[in-house]
CSV table of C-alpha atoms in Angstrom, one decimal:
chain,number,residue,atom,x,y,z
A,1,MET,CA,56.4,25.3,10.1
A,2,GLY,CA,59.0,23.9,7.8
A,3,PHE,CA,58.7,22.4,4.3
A,4,PHE,CA,55.5,20.6,4.9
A,5,SER,CA,53.6,23.8,5.7
A,6,PHE,CA,53.7,24.6,2.0
A,7,PHE,CA,50.1,24.9,0.7
A,8,SER,CA,50.0,23.7,-2.9
A,9,LYS,CA,48.1,25.4,-5.7
A,10,GLU,CA,46.1,22.1,-6.1
A,11,LYS,CA,45.1,22.1,-2.5
A,12,LYS,CA,44.1,25.7,-2.6
A,13,GLU,CA,41.9,25.0,-5.7
A,14,THR,CA,40.3,22.0,-3.9
A,15,LEU,CA,39.6,24.2,-0.9
A,16,ASP,CA,38.2,27.1,-2.9
A,17,LYS,CA,35.9,24.7,-4.9
A,18,GLY,CA,34.8,22.8,-1.7
A,19,LEU,CA,33.8,26.0,0.0
A,20,SER,CA,32.3,27.7,-3.0
A,21,LYS,CA,28.6,27.0,-2.1
A,22,THR,CA,29.1,28.5,1.4
A,23,LYS,CA,31.0,31.4,0.0
A,24,GLU,CA,28.4,32.3,-2.6
A,25,SER,CA,25.6,31.9,0.0
A,26,VAL,CA,27.3,34.1,2.6
A,27,PHE,CA,28.4,36.8,0.2
A,28,SER,CA,25.0,37.1,-1.4
A,29,LYS,CA,23.4,37.4,2.0
A,30,ILE,CA,26.0,40.0,3.2
A,31,ALA,CA,25.4,42.0,0.0
A,32,ARG,CA,21.7,42.1,0.8
A,33,ALA,CA,22.4,42.9,4.4
A,34,VAL,CA,24.3,46.1,3.6
A,35,ALA,CA,22.4,47.1,0.4
A,36,GLY,CA,21.9,50.9,0.3
A,37,LYS,CA,23.8,51.4,3.5
A,38,SER,CA,26.7,53.9,3.8
A,39,LYS,CA,27.8,52.8,7.3
A,40,VAL,CA,27.6,49.9,9.7
A,41,ASP,CA,24.6,50.7,11.8
A,42,ASP,CA,22.3,48.6,14.1
A,43,GLU,CA,20.2,47.4,11.2
A,44,VAL,CA,23.3,46.2,9.3
A,45,LEU,CA,24.5,44.4,12.4
A,46,ASP,CA,21.1,42.8,12.9
A,47,ASN,CA,21.1,41.7,9.3
A,48,LEU,CA,24.7,40.4,9.6
A,49,GLU,CA,23.7,38.4,12.7
A,50,GLU,CA,20.9,36.7,10.7
A,51,VAL,CA,23.4,36.0,7.9
A,52,LEU,CA,25.8,34.2,10.2
A,53,ILE,CA,23.1,32.3,12.1
A,54,THR,CA,21.5,31.1,8.9
A,55,SER,CA,25.0,30.1,7.7
A,56,ASP,CA,25.2,27.7,10.7
A,57,VAL,CA,27.9,29.6,12.5
A,58,GLY,CA,25.8,29.1,15.6
A,59,VAL,CA,24.1,31.6,17.9
A,60,GLU,CA,26.9,32.0,20.6
A,61,THR,CA,29.7,32.3,18.1
A,62,THR,CA,27.7,34.7,16.0
A,63,LEU,CA,27.1,37.0,19.0
A,64,LYS,CA,30.8,37.0,19.7
A,65,ILE,CA,31.6,38.0,16.1
A,66,ILE,CA,28.9,40.7,16.1
A,67,GLU,CA,30.2,42.2,19.3
A,68,ARG,CA,33.7,42.4,17.9
A,69,ILE,CA,32.5,44.0,14.7
A,70,GLU,CA,30.4,46.5,16.7
A,71,LYS,CA,33.5,47.6,18.6
A,72,ARG,CA,35.5,48.1,15.4
A,73,ALA,CA,32.6,49.9,13.7
A,74,ALA,CA,32.3,52.3,16.6
A,75,ALA,CA,36.0,53.1,16.5
A,76,GLU,CA,36.3,53.4,12.7
A,77,LYS,CA,33.8,54.4,10.0
A,78,TYR,CA,33.3,51.6,7.4
A,79,MET,CA,31.3,52.5,4.4
A,80,ASN,CA,30.6,49.6,2.2
A,81,ALA,CA,30.1,45.8,1.9
A,82,GLN,CA,33.7,45.1,0.8
A,83,GLU,CA,35.1,46.7,3.9
A,84,LEU,CA,32.6,44.8,6.1
A,85,ASN,CA,33.7,41.6,4.4
A,86,MET,CA,37.3,42.4,5.4
A,87,ILE,CA,36.4,43.1,9.0
A,88,LEU,CA,34.4,39.9,9.1
A,89,ARG,CA,37.3,37.9,7.7
A,90,ASP,CA,39.7,39.5,10.2
A,91,GLU,CA,37.5,38.8,13.2
A,92,ILE,CA,36.6,35.2,12.2
A,93,ALA,CA,40.3,34.5,11.7
A,94,ALA,CA,41.1,36.0,15.0
A,95,LEU,CA,38.4,34.0,16.7
A,96,LEU,CA,39.7,30.7,15.2
A,97,THR,CA,43.3,31.6,16.3
A,98,GLU,CA,42.1,32.2,19.9
A,99,ASN,CA,40.9,28.6,20.2
A,100,ASN,CA,44.4,27.4,21.3
A,101,SER,CA,44.9,25.0,18.5
A,102,ASP,CA,47.9,25.0,16.2
A,103,ASP,CA,47.5,24.1,12.5
A,104,VAL,CA,48.8,20.6,11.7
A,105,ASP,CA,51.7,20.9,9.2
A,106,ASP,CA,50.3,18.0,7.1
A,107,PHE,CA,49.9,14.2,7.0
A,108,GLU,CA,53.7,14.0,6.9
A,109,ALA,CA,53.9,15.5,10.4
A,110,PRO,CA,56.3,13.5,12.5
A,111,ILE,CA,54.8,10.8,14.8
A,112,THR,CA,56.6,10.9,18.1
A,113,LYS,CA,55.8,7.3,19.2
A,114,LYS,CA,54.9,4.1,17.3
A,115,PRO,CA,52.3,3.1,16.8
A,116,TYR,CA,50.4,6.3,16.8
A,117,VAL,CA,46.8,5.2,17.7
A,118,ILE,CA,43.7,7.1,16.4
A,119,MET,CA,40.3,6.0,17.6
A,120,VAL,CA,37.6,7.4,15.3
A,121,VAL,CA,34.1,8.1,16.6
A,122,GLY,CA,30.9,9.5,15.1
A,123,VAL,CA,27.4,8.5,14.1
A,124,ASN,CA,26.7,6.3,11.1
A,125,GLY,CA,26.5,8.2,7.8
A,126,VAL,CA,28.7,11.1,8.6
A,127,GLY,CA,31.6,9.8,6.4
A,128,LYS,CA,33.5,8.1,9.2
A,129,THR,CA,34.7,5.0,7.3
A,130,THR,CA,35.5,7.1,4.2
A,131,THR,CA,37.5,9.5,6.4
A,132,ILE,CA,39.5,6.6,7.8
A,133,GLY,CA,40.2,5.3,4.3
A,134,LYS,CA,41.4,8.7,3.2
A,135,LEU,CA,43.5,9.2,6.3
A,136,ALA,CA,45.1,5.8,5.7
A,137,TYR,CA,45.9,6.8,2.1
A,138,GLN,CA,47.4,10.1,3.2
A,139,PHE,CA,49.6,8.5,5.9
A,140,LYS,CA,50.7,5.7,3.5
A,141,LYS,CA,51.5,8.3,0.9
A,142,ALA,CA,53.6,10.1,3.5
A,143,GLY,CA,55.6,6.9,4.0
A,144,LYS,CA,53.9,5.5,7.1
A,145,SER,CA,52.8,1.9,7.6
A,146,VAL,CA,49.2,1.8,8.6
A,147,TYR,CA,46.9,-0.8,10.2
A,148,LEU,CA,43.1,-0.4,10.3
A,149,GLY,CA,40.8,-2.0,12.9
A,150,ALA,CA,37.1,-2.8,12.1
A,151,ALA,CA,35.7,-2.4,15.6
A,152,ASP,CA,32.2,-1.3,14.4
A,153,THR,CA,31.2,-5.0,14.6
A,154,PHE,CA,27.4,-4.2,14.7
A,155,ARG,CA,27.1,-3.3,11.1
A,156,ALA,CA,28.3,-5.7,8.3
A,157,ALA,CA,28.3,-2.7,5.9
A,158,ALA,CA,30.8,-0.9,8.1
A,159,VAL,CA,33.3,-3.8,8.2
A,160,GLU,CA,32.8,-4.4,4.5
A,161,GLN,CA,33.4,-0.8,3.6
A,162,LEU,CA,36.5,-0.7,5.7
A,163,MET,CA,37.8,-3.8,4.0
A,164,ILE,CA,37.2,-2.2,0.6
A,165,TRP,CA,39.1,0.9,1.6
A,166,GLY,CA,42.0,-1.3,3.0
A,167,GLU,CA,42.2,-3.0,-0.4
A,168,ARG,CA,42.1,0.3,-2.3
A,169,VAL,CA,44.8,1.9,-0.2
A,170,GLY,CA,46.8,-1.3,0.2
A,171,VAL,CA,46.8,-1.4,4.1
A,172,PRO,CA,45.9,-4.4,6.3
A,173,VAL,CA,42.5,-4.4,8.0
A,174,VAL,CA,41.9,-6.5,11.2
A,175,LYS,CA,38.4,-7.8,11.6
A,176,GLN,CA,36.4,-10.4,13.5
A,177,LYS,CA,33.0,-12.0,12.9
A,178,MET,CA,29.9,-9.8,13.2
A,179,GLY,CA,28.8,-9.1,16.7
A,180,SER,CA,32.2,-9.7,18.2
A,181,ASP,CA,33.4,-7.6,21.1
A,182,PRO,CA,34.7,-4.3,19.6
A,183,ALA,CA,37.4,-4.1,22.3
A,184,SER,CA,38.7,-7.5,21.2
A,185,VAL,CA,39.1,-6.2,17.6
A,186,ALA,CA,41.0,-3.2,18.9
A,187,PHE,CA,43.2,-5.5,21.0
A,188,ASP,CA,44.0,-7.7,17.9
A,189,THR,CA,44.7,-4.7,15.7
A,190,LEU,CA,47.1,-3.1,18.1
A,191,SER,CA,48.8,-6.4,18.8
A,192,SER,CA,49.4,-7.0,15.0
A,193,ALA,CA,50.5,-3.4,14.5
A,194,VAL,CA,53.1,-3.7,17.3
A,195,ALA,CA,54.3,-7.0,16.1
A,196,ASN,CA,54.8,-5.5,12.6
A,197,HIS,CA,56.3,-2.2,13.8
A,198,ALA,CA,53.5,-0.1,12.2
A,199,ASP,CA,53.5,3.7,12.4
A,200,VAL,CA,49.8,4.4,12.6
A,201,VAL,CA,46.7,2.5,13.8
A,202,ILE,CA,43.2,3.7,13.0
A,203,ILE,CA,40.3,2.1,14.9
A,204,ASP,CA,36.7,2.4,13.6
A,205,THR,CA,34.0,2.3,16.2
A,206,ALA,CA,30.2,2.0,16.3
A,207,GLY,CA,28.3,5.3,16.0
A,208,ARG,CA,25.1,4.6,17.9
A,209,LEU,CA,23.9,7.6,19.9
A,210,HIS,CA,20.5,6.4,21.1
A,211,ASN,CA,22.0,5.1,24.3
A,212,LYS,CA,24.7,7.4,25.5
A,213,VAL,CA,25.6,5.4,28.6
A,214,GLY,CA,26.1,2.3,26.4
A,215,LEU,CA,28.2,4.3,24.0
A,216,MET,CA,30.3,5.7,26.8
A,217,ASN,CA,30.9,2.3,28.4
A,218,GLU,CA,31.8,0.8,25.0
A,219,LEU,CA,34.3,3.5,24.1
A,220,THR,CA,35.9,3.4,27.6
A,221,LYS,CA,36.3,-0.4,27.3
A,222,ILE,CA,38.0,-0.1,23.9
A,223,LYS,CA,40.4,2.5,25.3
A,224,ASN,CA,41.2,0.4,28.4
A,225,VAL,CA,41.9,-2.6,26.3
A,226,MET,CA,44.1,-0.6,23.9
A,227,LYS,CA,46.2,0.7,26.8
A,228,LYS,CA,47.1,-2.9,27.7
A,229,VAL,CA,48.9,-3.2,24.4
A,230,VAL,CA,50.2,0.3,23.8
A,231,SER,CA,50.7,2.5,26.8
A,232,GLY,CA,48.8,5.8,26.6
A,233,ALA,CA,46.6,4.6,23.6
A,234,PRO,CA,44.7,6.1,22.0
A,235,ASP,CA,46.9,9.1,21.2
A,236,GLU,CA,43.9,10.8,19.4
A,237,VAL,CA,40.1,10.5,19.6
A,238,LEU,CA,38.9,11.9,16.3
A,239,LEU,CA,35.2,12.8,16.0
A,240,VAL,CA,33.9,12.9,12.5
A,241,LEU,CA,31.0,15.2,11.8
A,242,ASP,CA,28.9,15.8,8.6
A,243,GLY,CA,29.2,19.5,7.8
A,244,SER,CA,26.1,19.4,5.6
A,245,THR,CA,23.9,18.7,8.7
A,246,GLY,CA,24.5,22.2,10.1
A,247,GLN,CA,23.1,22.5,13.6
A,248,ASN,CA,22.7,18.7,14.0
A,249,ALA,CA,26.6,18.5,13.8
A,250,PHE,CA,26.7,20.7,16.9
A,251,GLU,CA,24.4,18.3,18.8
A,252,GLN,CA,26.4,15.3,17.7
A,253,ALA,CA,29.6,17.0,18.9
A,254,ARG,CA,27.8,17.8,22.2
A,255,GLN,CA,26.8,14.1,22.7
A,256,PHE,CA,30.2,12.6,21.8
A,257,THR,CA,32.2,15.1,23.9
A,258,LEU,CA,30.0,14.0,26.9
A,259,ALA,CA,30.5,10.3,26.0
A,260,THR,CA,34.3,10.3,25.6
A,261,GLU,CA,37.3,12.6,25.6
A,262,VAL,CA,37.4,13.9,22.0
A,263,THR,CA,40.8,15.4,21.1
A,264,ALA,CA,40.3,16.4,17.4
A,265,MET,CA,37.5,16.7,14.9
A,266,ALA,CA,37.1,16.1,11.2
A,267,VAL,CA,34.2,18.0,9.4
A,268,THR,CA,33.2,16.2,6.2
A,269,LYS,CA,31.0,16.9,3.1
A,270,LEU,CA,31.7,20.6,3.0
A,271,ASP,CA,31.7,20.6,-0.8
A,272,GLY,CA,28.0,19.7,-1.1
A,273,THR,CA,26.6,22.4,1.3
A,274,ALA,CA,26.3,26.1,2.0
A,275,LYS,CA,26.7,25.3,5.7
A,276,GLY,CA,30.5,25.6,5.9
A,277,GLY,CA,30.0,28.2,8.7
A,278,VAL,CA,29.5,25.2,11.0
A,279,VAL,CA,33.3,24.7,11.1
A,280,ILE,CA,33.7,28.2,12.7
A,281,GLY,CA,31.0,27.6,15.3
A,282,ILE,CA,32.1,24.1,16.2
A,283,SER,CA,35.8,25.2,16.6
A,284,ASP,CA,34.7,28.1,18.8
A,285,GLN,CA,32.1,26.4,20.9
A,286,PHE,CA,33.9,23.1,21.8
A,287,LYS,CA,37.5,24.4,21.9
A,288,ILE,CA,38.6,21.1,20.3
A,289,PRO,CA,40.8,21.5,17.2
A,290,VAL,CA,39.2,20.8,13.8
A,291,LYS,CA,42.1,18.8,12.4
A,292,TYR,CA,40.7,17.7,9.0
A,293,ILE,CA,38.0,18.8,6.5
A,294,GLY,CA,36.4,16.8,3.8
A,295,LEU,CA,35.9,18.6,0.5
A,296,GLY,CA,34.9,15.9,-2.0
A,297,GLU,CA,34.9,12.2,-2.9
A,298,GLY,CA,38.5,11.9,-4.1
A,299,MET,CA,41.3,10.4,-2.1
A,300,GLU,CA,43.1,13.8,-2.1
A,301,ASP,CA,39.9,15.7,-1.0
A,302,LEU,CA,40.6,15.2,2.8
A,303,GLN,CA,42.7,18.1,3.9
A,304,VAL,CA,44.3,19.2,7.1
A,305,PHE,CA,42.4,22.2,8.4
A,306,ARG,CA,44.4,25.4,8.2
A,307,LYS,CA,42.7,28.4,9.7
A,308,LYS,CA,44.2,31.1,7.5
A,309,GLU,CA,43.6,29.2,4.2
A,310,PHE,CA,40.1,28.3,5.3
A,311,VAL,CA,39.1,31.9,6.0
A,312,ASP,CA,40.9,33.1,2.8
A,313,SER,CA,38.9,30.7,0.7
A,314,LEU,CA,35.7,31.6,2.4
A,315,PHE,CA,36.1,35.3,1.9
A,316,GLY,CA,38.3,35.3,-1.2
A,317,GLY,CA,41.7,36.8,-1.8
A,318,ASN,CA,44.7,36.6,0.6
A,319,ALA,CA,44.8,38.0,4.1
């Protein structure tokens, strides 16, 4: 993994703090689920199933986890809540590892071709523009030159917000007048980025879900226009989901994966919710790597998602 795989104490503290509400909620529920029990029986498993579902892990993923714990409990006799927590942590970590996604080293990860083009999708209000701003900050901090494209031309607030982030971070934002063709904005952004030898381009897009066919056509058009400027663009289609919406995030993921080929996900607002289990369920159900998690309002509070550190913070201690 190299030097950049180093996980700093500050990042660990941010992760622990960001997941604290989920951790407290899950642990208190597990404690109640096994109270007075000396072994993992059917009643404990039923209670644990309820704990995971109410923590927004999702029904299908919960059933997988329960089945795995059932097998281990049958083979070995576990006596208390602490040991059950250990098994649960092991099995969730194993499940996340099986999803065929490697952890990203960090924002400094080498970009194999320039410009590296990220198209960001997601409904309004999930933290899409904020995530773009924080990504731009992290890439710039890592020594990359970044261009932003305001292709959500249907909402003045979206363009304005992206302009503010551009100023804060100190990166150029390409925009056109309200109601302009989003694909035209993407074309202009990539053209400027190529002319100025930029490393990374991040394109914001509209987040309307009420007409899936319209959304699909629009995103396809943006992609096709970008390919004319940079062969193979976009390199990444990043879906941003609001972790605090729990099961609604699953539905959004479902809709967007039908509308376009999503290659990575960012789950935001985990610091303000006890629904952090949604990261586990979404990662398992969609087999699309969760690449980033949002843990607060600060510039540094967007982190690359690391499975081991995430599970460690959720269950405490070190695996």
